[in-house]
Structure formats: C-alpha cells, structure tokens
Short mmCIF file of C-alpha atoms in Angstrom, two decimals:
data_model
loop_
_atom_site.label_atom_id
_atom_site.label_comp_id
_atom_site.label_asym_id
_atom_site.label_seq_id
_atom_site.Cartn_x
_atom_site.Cartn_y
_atom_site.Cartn_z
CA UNK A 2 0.00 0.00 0.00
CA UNK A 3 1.86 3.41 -0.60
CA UNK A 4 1.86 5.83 2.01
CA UNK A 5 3.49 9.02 2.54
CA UNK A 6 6.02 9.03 5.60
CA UNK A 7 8.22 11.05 7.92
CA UNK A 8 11.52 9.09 8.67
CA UNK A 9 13.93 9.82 11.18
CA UNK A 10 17.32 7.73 12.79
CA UNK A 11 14.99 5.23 14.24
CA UNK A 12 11.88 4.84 11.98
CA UNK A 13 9.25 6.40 10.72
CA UNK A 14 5.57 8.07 11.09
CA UNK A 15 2.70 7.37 9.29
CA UNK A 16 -0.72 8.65 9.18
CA UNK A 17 -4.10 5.69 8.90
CA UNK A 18 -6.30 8.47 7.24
CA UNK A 19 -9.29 5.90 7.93
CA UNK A 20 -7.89 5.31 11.06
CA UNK A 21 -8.46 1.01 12.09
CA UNK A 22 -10.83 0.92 9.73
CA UNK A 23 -8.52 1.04 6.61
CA UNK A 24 -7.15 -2.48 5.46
CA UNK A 25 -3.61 -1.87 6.19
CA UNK A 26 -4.20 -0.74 9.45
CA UNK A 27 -6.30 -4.10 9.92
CA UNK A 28 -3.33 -6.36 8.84
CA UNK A 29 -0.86 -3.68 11.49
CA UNK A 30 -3.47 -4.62 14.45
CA UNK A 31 -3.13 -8.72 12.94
CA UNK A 32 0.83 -8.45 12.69
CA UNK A 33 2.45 -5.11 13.46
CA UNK A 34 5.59 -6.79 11.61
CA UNK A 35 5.81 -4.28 8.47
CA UNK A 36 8.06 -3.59 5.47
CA UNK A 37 8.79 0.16 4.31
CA UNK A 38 10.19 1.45 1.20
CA UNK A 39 12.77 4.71 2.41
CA UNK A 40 14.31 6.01 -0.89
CA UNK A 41 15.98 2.69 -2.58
CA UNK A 42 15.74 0.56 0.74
CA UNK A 43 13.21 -1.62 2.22
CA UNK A 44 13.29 -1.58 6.06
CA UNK A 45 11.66 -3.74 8.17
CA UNK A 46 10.32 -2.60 11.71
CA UNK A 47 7.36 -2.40 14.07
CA UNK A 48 4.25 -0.73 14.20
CA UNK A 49 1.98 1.12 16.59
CA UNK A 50 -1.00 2.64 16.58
CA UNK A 51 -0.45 6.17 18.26
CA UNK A 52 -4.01 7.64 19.21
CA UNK A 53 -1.97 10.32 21.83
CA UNK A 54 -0.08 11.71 18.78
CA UNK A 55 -1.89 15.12 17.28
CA UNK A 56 -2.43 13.92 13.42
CA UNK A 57 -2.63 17.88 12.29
CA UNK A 58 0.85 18.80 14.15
CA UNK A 59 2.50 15.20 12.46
CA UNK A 60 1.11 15.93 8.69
CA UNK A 61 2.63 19.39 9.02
CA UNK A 62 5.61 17.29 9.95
CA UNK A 63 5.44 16.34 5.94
CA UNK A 64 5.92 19.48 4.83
CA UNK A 65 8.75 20.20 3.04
CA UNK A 66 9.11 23.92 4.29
CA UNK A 67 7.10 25.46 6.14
CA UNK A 68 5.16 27.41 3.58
CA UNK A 69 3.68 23.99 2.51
CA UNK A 70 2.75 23.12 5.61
CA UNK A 71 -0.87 24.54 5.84
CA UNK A 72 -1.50 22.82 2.24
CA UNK A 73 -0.44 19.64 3.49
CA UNK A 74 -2.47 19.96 6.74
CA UNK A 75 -5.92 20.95 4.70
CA UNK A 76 -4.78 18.00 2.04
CA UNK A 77 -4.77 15.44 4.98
CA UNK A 78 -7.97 16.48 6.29
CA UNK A 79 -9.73 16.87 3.34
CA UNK A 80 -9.23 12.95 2.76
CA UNK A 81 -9.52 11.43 6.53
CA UNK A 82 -12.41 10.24 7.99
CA UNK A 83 -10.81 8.99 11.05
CA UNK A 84 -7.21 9.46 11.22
CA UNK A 85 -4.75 8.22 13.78
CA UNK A 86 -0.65 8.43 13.47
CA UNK A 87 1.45 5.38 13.58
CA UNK A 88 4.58 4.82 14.52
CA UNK A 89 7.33 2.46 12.83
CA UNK A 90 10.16 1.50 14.94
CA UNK A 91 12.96 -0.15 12.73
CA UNK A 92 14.07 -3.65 13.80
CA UNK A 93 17.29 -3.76 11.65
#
C-alpha cells in the first residue's frame, strides 16, 4: 500500500487516514511486523497505533518547508475520515 512518511534515525511516522478501519491498518493490528520502502531501501520494523499523537501537528511534519505546511495539513484532512498516526520502529 503506498503511504506518505516522515523518517527519522529510528523509523518512521505514518498517518491511517481511515484510522483502524482502513485495510492496512487491519493487517498492522493482525501483525504489526511491516516492510517500508525509504528512498531505494526496504526496512523492516514495528508498528503502533499512536491515538496520543496530534495527526494535524504530524502531517505538518510532511511538509517540506514550512510554507507547505498549511497545504499539506488541509490536504490530509480533506481525505480522513478517522485518522490516527502510527509509529514504525525499525528492527534492523
């Protein structure tokens, strides 16, 4: 499924836009065992569902400058229904 993420040193952030109801966020709460694609790479890590995190503050995180940012926030809400951050935690 692509996905747009925020990586850092130890892994990355994602946003469920559908929150647990989306399919990929079914199979995370069946096996949280995931595969990501950073640049060239595929890294494999751990994921959690973060319900504490504030989704508007982490899809500014996405932003390439911080111009963009308000675009990106009213892109991300325009498409959720439900959306809850989750956090990869590399295993490698």
């Amino acid at each position: 499924m692509p996905v747009a993420a925020s990586f850092d040193q130890t892994g990355a952030w994602i946003i469920s836009q559908h929150g647990l109801k989306a399919g990929w966020a079914r199979n995370i709460s069946a096996d949280p065992r995931v595969r990501i694609r950073q640049g060239q790479r595929w890294r494999s890590g751990i994921a959690e569902f973060r319900p504490e995190d504030d989704v508007s503050t982490r899809a500014a995180g996405f932003a390439t400058s911080r111009l963009a940012a308000p675009l990106i926030v009213s892109g991300f809400r325009a498409l959720q229904t439900d959306p809850i951050s989750v956090r990869i935690t590399f295993t490698e």
